[in-house]
Structures are given as structure tokens and as C-alpha cells.
Short mmCIF file of N, CA and C in Angstrom, two decimals:
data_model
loop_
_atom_site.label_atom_id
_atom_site.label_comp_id
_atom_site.label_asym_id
_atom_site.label_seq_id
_atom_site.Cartn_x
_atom_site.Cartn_y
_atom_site.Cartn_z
N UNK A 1 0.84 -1.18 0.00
CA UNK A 1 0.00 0.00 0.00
C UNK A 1 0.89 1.24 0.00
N UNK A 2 0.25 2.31 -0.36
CA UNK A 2 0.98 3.95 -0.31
C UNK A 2 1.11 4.33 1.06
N UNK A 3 2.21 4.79 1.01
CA UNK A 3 2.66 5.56 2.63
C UNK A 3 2.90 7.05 2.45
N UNK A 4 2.31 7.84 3.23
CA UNK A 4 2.25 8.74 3.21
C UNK A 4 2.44 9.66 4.34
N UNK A 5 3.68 10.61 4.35
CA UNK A 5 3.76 11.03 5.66
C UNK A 5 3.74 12.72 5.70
N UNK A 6 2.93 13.08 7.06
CA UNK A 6 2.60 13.98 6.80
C UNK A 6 3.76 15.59 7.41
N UNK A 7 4.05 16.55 7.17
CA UNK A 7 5.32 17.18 7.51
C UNK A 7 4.41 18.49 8.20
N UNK A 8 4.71 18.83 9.12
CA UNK A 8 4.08 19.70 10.09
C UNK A 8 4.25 21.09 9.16
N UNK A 9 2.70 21.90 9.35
CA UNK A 9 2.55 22.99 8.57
C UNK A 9 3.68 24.31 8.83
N UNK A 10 3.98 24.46 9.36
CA UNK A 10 4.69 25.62 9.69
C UNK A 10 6.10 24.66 10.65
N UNK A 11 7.25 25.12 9.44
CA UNK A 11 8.68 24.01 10.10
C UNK A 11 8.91 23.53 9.00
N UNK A 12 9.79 22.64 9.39
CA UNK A 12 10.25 21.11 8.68
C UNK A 12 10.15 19.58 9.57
N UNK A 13 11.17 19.01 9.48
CA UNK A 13 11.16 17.65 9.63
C UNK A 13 12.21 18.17 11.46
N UNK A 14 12.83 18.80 11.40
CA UNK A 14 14.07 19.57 12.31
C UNK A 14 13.57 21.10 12.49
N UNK A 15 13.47 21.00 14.06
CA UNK A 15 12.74 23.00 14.61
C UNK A 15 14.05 23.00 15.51
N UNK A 16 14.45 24.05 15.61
CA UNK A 16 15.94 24.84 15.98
C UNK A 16 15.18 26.14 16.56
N UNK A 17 15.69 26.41 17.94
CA UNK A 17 15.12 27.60 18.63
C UNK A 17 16.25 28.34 18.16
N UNK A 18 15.82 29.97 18.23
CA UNK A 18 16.37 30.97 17.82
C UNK A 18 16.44 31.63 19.24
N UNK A 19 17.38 31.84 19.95
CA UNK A 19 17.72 32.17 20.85
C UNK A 19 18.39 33.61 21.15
N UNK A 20 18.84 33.72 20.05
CA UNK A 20 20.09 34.65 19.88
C UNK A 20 19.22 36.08 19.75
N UNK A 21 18.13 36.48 19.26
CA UNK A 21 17.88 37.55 19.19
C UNK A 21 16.16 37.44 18.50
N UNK A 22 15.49 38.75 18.46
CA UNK A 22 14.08 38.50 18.22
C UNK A 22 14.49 38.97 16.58
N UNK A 23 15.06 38.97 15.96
CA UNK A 23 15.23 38.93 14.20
C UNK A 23 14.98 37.77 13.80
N UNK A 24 14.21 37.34 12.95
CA UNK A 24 13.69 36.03 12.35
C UNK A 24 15.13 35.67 11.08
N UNK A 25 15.34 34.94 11.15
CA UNK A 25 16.55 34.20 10.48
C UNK A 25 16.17 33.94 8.92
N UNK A 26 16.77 33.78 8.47
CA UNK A 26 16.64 33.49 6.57
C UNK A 26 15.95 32.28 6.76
N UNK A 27 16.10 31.60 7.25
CA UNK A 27 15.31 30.17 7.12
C UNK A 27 14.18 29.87 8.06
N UNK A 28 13.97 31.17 8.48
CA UNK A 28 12.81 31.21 9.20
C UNK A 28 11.91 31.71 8.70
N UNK A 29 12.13 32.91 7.97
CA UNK A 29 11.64 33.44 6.96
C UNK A 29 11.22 33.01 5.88
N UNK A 30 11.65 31.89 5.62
CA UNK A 30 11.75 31.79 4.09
C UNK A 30 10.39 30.20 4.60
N UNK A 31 10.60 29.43 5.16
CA UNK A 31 9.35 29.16 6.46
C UNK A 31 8.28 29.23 6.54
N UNK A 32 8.32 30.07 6.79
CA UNK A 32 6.95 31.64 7.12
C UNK A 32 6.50 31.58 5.96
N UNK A 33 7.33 32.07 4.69
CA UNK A 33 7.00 32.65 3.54
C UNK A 33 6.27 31.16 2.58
N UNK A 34 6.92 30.16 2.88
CA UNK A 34 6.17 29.09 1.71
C UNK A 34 5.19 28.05 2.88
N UNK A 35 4.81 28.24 4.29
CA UNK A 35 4.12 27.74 4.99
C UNK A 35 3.01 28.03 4.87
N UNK A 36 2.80 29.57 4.76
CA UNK A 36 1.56 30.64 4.80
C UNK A 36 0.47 30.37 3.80
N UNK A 37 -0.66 30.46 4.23
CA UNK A 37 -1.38 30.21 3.27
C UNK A 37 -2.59 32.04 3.20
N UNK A 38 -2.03 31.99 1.88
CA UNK A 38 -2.28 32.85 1.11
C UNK A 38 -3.81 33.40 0.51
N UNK A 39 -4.27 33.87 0.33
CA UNK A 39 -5.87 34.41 0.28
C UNK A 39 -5.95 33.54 -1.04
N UNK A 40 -7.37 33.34 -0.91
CA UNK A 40 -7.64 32.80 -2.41
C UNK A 40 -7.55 33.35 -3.75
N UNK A 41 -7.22 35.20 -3.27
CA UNK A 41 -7.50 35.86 -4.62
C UNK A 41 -6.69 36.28 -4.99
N UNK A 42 -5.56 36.06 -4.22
CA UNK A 42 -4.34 36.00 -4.96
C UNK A 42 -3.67 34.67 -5.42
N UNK A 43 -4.28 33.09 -4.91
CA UNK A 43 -3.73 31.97 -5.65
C UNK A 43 -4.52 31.31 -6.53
N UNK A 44 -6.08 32.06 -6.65
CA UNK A 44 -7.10 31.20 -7.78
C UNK A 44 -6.29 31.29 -9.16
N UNK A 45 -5.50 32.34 -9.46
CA UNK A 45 -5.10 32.35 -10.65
C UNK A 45 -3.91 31.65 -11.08
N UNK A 46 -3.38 30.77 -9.96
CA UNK A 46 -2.10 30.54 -10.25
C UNK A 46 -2.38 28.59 -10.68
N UNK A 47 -1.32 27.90 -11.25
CA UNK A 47 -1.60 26.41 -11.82
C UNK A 47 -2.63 25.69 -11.13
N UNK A 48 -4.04 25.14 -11.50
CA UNK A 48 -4.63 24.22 -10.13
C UNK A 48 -4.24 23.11 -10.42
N UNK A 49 -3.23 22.60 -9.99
CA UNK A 49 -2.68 21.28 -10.74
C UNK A 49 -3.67 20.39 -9.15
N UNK A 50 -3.95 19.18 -9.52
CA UNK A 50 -4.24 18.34 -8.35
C UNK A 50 -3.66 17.48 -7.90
N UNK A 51 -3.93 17.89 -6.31
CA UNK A 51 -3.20 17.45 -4.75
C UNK A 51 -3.48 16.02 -5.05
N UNK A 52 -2.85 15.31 -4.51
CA UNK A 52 -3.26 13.78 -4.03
C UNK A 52 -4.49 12.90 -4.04
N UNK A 53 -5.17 12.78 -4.36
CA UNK A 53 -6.75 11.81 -4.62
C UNK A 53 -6.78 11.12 -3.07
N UNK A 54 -7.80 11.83 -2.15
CA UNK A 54 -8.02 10.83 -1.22
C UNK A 54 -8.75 9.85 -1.88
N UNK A 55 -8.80 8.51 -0.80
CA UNK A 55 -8.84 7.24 -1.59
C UNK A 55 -9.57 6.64 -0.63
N UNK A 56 -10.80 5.55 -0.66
CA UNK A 56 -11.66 4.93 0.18
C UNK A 56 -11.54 3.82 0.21
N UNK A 57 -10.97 2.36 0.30
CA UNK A 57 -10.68 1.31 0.38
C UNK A 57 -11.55 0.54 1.28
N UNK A 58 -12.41 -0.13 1.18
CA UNK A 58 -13.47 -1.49 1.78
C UNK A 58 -13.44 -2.60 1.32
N UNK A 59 -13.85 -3.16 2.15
CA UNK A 59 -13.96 -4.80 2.10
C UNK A 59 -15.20 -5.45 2.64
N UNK A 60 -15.55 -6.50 1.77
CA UNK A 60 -16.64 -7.23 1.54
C UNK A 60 -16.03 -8.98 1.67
N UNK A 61 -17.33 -9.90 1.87
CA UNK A 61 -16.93 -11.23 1.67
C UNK A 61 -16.61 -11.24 0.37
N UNK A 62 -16.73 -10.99 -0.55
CA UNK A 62 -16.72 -11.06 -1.99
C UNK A 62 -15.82 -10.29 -2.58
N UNK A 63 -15.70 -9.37 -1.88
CA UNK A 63 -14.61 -8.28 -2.97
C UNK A 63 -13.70 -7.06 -2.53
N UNK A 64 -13.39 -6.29 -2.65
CA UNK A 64 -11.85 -5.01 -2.32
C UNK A 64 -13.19 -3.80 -3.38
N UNK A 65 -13.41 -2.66 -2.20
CA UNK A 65 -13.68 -1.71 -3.37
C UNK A 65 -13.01 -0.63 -3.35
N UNK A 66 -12.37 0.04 -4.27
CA UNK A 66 -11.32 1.17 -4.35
C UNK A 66 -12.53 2.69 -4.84
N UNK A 67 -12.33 3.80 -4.00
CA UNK A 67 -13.46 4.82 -4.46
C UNK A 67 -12.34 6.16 -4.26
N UNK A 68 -11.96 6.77 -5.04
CA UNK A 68 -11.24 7.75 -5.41
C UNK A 68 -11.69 8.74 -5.85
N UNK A 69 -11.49 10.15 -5.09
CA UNK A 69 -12.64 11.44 -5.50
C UNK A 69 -11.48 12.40 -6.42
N UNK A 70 -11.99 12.37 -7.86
CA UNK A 70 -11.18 13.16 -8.75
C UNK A 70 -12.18 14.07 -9.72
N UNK A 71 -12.74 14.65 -9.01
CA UNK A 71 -13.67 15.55 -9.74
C UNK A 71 -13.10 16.18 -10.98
N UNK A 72 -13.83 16.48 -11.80
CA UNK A 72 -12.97 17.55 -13.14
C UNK A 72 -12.29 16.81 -14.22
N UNK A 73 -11.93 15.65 -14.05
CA UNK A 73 -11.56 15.21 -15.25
C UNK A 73 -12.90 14.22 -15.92
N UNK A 74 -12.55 13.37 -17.09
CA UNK A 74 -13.18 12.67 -17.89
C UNK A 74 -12.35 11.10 -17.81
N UNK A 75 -12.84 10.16 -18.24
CA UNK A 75 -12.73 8.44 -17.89
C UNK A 75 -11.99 8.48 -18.91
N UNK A 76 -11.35 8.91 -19.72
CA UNK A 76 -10.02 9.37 -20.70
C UNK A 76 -8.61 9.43 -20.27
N UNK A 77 -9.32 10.68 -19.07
CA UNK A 77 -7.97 11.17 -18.71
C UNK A 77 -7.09 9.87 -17.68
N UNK A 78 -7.98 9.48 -17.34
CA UNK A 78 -7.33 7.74 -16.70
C UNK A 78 -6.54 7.10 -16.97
N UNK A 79 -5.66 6.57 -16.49
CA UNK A 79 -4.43 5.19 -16.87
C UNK A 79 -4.49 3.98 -15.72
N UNK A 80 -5.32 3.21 -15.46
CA UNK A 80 -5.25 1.90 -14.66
C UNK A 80 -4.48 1.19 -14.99
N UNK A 81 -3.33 0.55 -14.67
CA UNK A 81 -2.16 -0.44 -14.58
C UNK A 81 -2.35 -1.55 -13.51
N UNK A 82 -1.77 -2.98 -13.38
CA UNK A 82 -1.59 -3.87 -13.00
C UNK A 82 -0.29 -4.85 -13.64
N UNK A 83 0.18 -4.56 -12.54
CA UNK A 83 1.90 -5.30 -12.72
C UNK A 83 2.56 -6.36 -11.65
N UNK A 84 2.48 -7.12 -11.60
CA UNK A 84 3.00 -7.93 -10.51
C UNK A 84 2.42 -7.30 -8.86
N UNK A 85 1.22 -7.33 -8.90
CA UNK A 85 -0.18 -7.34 -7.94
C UNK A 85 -0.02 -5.90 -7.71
N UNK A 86 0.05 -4.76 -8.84
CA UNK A 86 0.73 -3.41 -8.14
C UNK A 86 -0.62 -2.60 -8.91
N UNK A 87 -1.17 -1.97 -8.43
CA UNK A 87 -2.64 -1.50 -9.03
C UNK A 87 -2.35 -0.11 -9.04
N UNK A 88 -2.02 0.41 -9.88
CA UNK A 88 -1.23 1.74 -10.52
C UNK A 88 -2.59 2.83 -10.91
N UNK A 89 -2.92 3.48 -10.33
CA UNK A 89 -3.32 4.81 -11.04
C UNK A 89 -3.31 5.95 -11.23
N UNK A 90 -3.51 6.63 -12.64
CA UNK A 90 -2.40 7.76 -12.58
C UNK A 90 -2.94 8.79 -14.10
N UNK A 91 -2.78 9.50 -14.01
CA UNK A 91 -3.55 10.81 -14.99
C UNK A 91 -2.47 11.97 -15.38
N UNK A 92 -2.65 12.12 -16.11
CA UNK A 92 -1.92 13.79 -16.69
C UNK A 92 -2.77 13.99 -17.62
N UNK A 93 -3.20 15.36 -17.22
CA UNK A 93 -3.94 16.49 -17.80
C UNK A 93 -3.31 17.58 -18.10
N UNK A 94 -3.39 18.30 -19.11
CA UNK A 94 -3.08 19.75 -19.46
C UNK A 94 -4.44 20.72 -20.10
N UNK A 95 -4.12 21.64 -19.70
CA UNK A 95 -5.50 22.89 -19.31
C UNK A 95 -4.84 23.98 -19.96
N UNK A 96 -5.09 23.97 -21.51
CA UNK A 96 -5.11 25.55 -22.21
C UNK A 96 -6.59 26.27 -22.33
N UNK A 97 -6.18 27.60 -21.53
CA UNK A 97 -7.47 28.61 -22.25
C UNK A 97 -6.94 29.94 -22.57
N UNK A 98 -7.17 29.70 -23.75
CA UNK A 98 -6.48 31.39 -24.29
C UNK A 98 -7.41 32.16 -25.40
N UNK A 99 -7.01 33.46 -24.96
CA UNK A 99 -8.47 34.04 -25.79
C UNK A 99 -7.76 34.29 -27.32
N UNK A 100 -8.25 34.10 -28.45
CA UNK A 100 -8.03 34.43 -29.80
C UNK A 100 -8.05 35.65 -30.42
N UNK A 101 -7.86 36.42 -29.43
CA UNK A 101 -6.98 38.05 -29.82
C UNK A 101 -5.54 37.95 -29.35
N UNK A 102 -4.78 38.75 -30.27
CA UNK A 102 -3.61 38.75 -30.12
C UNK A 102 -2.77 38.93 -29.32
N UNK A 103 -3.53 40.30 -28.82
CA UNK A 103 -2.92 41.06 -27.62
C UNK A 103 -3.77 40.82 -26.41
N UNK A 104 -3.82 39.72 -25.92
CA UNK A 104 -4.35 39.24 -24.89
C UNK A 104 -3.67 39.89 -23.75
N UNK A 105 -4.21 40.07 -22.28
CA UNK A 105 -4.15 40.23 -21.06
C UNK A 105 -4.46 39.60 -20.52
N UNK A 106 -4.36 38.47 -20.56
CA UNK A 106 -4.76 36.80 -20.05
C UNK A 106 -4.57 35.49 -20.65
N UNK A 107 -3.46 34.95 -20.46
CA UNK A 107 -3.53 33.83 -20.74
C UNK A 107 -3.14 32.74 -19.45
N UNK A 108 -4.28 31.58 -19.61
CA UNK A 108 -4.18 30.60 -18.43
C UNK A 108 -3.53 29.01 -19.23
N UNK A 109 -2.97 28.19 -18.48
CA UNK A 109 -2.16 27.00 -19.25
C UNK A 109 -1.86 26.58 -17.69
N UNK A 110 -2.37 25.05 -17.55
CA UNK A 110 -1.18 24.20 -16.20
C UNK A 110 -1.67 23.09 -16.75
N UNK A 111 -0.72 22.57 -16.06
CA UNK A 111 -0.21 21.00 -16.39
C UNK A 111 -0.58 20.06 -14.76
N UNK A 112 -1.57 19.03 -15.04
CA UNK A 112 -1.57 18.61 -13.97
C UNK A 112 -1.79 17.38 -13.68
N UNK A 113 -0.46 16.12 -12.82
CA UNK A 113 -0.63 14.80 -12.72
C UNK A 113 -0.46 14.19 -11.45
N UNK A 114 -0.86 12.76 -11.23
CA UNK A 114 -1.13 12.40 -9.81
C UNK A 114 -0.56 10.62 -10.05
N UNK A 115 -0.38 9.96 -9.27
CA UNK A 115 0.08 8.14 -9.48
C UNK A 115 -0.43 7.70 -8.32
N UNK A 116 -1.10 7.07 -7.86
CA UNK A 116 -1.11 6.20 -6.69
C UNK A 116 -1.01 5.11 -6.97
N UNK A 117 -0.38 4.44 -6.32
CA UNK A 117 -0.50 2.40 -6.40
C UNK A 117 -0.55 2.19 -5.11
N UNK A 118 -1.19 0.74 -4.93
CA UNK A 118 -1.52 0.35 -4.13
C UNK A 118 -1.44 -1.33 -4.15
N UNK A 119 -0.78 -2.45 -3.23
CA UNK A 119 -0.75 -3.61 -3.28
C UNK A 119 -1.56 -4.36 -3.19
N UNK A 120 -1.50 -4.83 -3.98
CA UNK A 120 -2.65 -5.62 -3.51
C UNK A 120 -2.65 -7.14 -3.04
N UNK A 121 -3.74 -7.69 -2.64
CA UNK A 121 -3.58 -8.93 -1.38
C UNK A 121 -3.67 -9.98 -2.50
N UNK A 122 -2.91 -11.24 -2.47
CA UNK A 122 -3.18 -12.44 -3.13
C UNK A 122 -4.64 -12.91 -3.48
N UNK A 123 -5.15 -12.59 -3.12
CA UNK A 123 -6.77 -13.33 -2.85
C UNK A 123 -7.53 -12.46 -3.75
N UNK A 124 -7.30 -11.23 -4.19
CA UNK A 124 -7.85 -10.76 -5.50
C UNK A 124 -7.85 -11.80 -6.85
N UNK A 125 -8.75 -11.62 -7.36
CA UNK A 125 -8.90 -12.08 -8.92
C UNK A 125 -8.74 -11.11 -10.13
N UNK A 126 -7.09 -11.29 -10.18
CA UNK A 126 -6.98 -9.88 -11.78
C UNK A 126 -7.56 -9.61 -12.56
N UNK A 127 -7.86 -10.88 -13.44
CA UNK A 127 -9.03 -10.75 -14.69
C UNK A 127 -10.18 -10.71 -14.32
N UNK A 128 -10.99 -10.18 -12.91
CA UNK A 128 -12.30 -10.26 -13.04
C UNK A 128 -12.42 -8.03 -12.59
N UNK A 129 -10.80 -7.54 -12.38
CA UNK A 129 -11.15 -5.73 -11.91
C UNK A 129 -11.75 -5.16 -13.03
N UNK A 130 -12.60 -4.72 -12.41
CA UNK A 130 -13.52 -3.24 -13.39
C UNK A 130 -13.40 -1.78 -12.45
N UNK A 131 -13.32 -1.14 -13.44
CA UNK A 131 -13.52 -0.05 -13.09
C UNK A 131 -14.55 0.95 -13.68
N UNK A 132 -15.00 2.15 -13.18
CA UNK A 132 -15.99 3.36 -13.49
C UNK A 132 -15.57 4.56 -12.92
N UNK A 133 -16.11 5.62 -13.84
CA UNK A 133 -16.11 6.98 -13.12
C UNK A 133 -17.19 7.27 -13.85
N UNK A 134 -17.70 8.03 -12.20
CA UNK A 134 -19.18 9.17 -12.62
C UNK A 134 -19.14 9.73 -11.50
N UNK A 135 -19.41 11.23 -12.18
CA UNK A 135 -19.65 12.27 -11.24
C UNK A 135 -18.44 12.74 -10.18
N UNK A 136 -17.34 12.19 -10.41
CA UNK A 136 -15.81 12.98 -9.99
C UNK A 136 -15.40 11.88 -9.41
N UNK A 137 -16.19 10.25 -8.85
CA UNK A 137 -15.52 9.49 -8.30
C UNK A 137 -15.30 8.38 -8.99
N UNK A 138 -14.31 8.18 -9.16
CA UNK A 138 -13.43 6.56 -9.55
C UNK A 138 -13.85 5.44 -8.87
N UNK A 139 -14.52 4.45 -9.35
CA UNK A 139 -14.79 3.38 -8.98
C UNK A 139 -14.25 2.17 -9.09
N UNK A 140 -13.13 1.46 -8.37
CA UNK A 140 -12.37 -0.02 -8.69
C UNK A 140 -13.37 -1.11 -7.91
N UNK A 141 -13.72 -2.16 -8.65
CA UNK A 141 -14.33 -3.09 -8.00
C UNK A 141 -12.79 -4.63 -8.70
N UNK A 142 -12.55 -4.63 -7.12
CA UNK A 142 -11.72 -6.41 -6.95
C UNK A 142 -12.33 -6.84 -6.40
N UNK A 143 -12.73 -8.05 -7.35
CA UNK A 143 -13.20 -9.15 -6.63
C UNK A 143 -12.39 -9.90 -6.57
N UNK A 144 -12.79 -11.06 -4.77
CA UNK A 144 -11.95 -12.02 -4.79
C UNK A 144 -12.04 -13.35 -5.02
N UNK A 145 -10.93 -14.12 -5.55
CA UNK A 145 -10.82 -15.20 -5.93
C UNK A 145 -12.02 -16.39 -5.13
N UNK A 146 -12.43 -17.07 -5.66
CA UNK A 146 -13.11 -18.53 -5.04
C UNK A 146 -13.14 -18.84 -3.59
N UNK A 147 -11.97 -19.18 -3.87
CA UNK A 147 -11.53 -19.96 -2.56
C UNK A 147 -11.35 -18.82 -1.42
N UNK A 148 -11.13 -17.60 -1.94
CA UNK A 148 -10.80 -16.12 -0.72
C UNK A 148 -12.28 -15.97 0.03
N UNK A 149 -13.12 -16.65 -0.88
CA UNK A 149 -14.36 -15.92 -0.19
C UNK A 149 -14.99 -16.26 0.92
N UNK A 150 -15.94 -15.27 1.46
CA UNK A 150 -15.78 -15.90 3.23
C UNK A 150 -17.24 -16.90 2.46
N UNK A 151 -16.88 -17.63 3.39
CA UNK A 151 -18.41 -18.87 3.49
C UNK A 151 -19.30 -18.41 4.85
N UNK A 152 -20.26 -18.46 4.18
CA UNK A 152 -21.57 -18.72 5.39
C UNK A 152 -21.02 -19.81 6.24
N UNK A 153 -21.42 -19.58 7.42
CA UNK A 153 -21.26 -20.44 8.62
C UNK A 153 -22.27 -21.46 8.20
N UNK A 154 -21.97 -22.77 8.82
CA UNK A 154 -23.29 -24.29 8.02
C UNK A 154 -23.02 -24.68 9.54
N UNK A 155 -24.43 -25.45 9.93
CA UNK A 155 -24.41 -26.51 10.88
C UNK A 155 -23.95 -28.09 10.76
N UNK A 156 -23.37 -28.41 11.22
CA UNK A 156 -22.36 -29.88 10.83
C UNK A 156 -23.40 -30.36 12.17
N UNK A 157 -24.01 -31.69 11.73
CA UNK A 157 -24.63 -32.33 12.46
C UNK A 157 -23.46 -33.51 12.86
N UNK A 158 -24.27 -33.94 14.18
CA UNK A 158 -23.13 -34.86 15.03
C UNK A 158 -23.62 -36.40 15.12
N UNK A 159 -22.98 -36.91 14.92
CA UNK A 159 -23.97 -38.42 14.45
C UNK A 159 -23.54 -39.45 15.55
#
């Protein structure tokens, strides 16, 4: 499965007290400066490339369901892979809008891609995954193999 770790908003991985004086340091600053989060109306205009796909993973007697919220694109922009039990998915999009006058005062263009994989358990059945998208969410249905599946409990009579 994907590991993902998360790095504290304001810092790094290593916080160092500043002791020496109340002047904020270059790397404190600089910190500050890419920690901050910024008004919307000054970053709506800048690349919306997309963050990470949270991802919903359940389980059934029967099957693995994968539900991934990627609003905005089309079942095109998709690439599903399977490689030695490695369930790959992954998109690149590019976004031109430019107006057809010459001397424009606006032009918008970003480029935007994402990969997740995820392992998967022996007890899946490869040739039976489907997938769907509607309405911004990605739908993986694994089902599992025969023998993976849970059985109803039976009464064994005693003779």
C-alpha cells in the first residue's frame, strides 16, 4: 500500500530555537514565507494542478472496493495499470485557455498529474477488476478469488 507522511505545517522535519535575538533568520523566513497560506485571490489564478486523490478502500466477503474522489476530469484522462499485484493509477492532464486576440491580457495554461498504487492482497482475482467513473468518483471493484471468499457459517450435524 501507499505511505504517506505527513510534515508539520509551519517548520520542517528539524525545529531549531532561535535564541540569539528576536530577528527572524533566513530560514525562518523563508518558512513563514512558503508555509503561509495565502488568500484565495491571490492563488485562484495561479496552476490548479491536483493534490493527491483521497482514496476509500473497503472490504466485503466477496470483494476489495477502491473509491477515489477526482472531480474535473473525464474516464479518458485515466491510466489503470496492474503489474506484478501493483494497481497503478495515474492521470496527466493539461488545461489551455487562451483568448483568440492577439494582444491578450490573459492567458491561463497548467499542467496537472497524480500516481497512486496500491498492493494488492493475493486473494484478488486480476481478470475479473472493473472499473468506473461518474460524477468525480473513480470506482475499482476487486473481486476475490473462489476460494478467498468468506463462506456462510453451516451446521455440521453430530452423528
Amino acid at each position: 500500500m501507499s505511505t504517506l507522511m505527513n510534515v508539520p505545517k509551519k517548520g520542517g522535519l528539524i525545529q531549531t530555537e532561535n535564541h540569539s535575538s528576536d530577528l527572524p533568520t533566513l530560514s525562518s523566513w523563508i518558512d513563514d514565507l512558503f508555509s503561509r497560506d495565502f488568500p484565495s485571490v491571490f492563488s485562484q489564478n495561479f496552476n490548479r494542478g491536483i493534490s493527491l486523490p483521497k482514496v476509500n478502500i473497503r472490504e466485503s466477503a466477496d470483494a476489495y472496493f477502491v473509491e477515489m474522489a477526482v472531480p474535473g476530469l473525464s474516464k479518458s484522462d485515466f491510466q489503470i495499470d496492474l503489474e506484478n499485484q501493483v494497481l497503478s493509477i495515474s492521470t496527466n492532464k493539461e488545461d489551455k485557455k487562451e483568448t483568440e486576440n492577439d494582444r491578450y491580457t490573459r492567458r491561463e495554461f497548467g499542467y496537472s498529474s497524480f500516481k497512486r498504487s496500491f498492493t494488492l492482497p493475493e486473494t484478488v482475482d486480476e481478470g475479473k477488476i472493473k472499473a468506473k467513473y461518474n460524477e468525480g468518483i473513480l470506482s475499482i471493484l476487486l473481486p476475490k478469488k473462489e476460494e478467498a471468499k468468506q463462506k456462510p457459517p453451516r451446521n455440521i450435524e453430530i452423528s
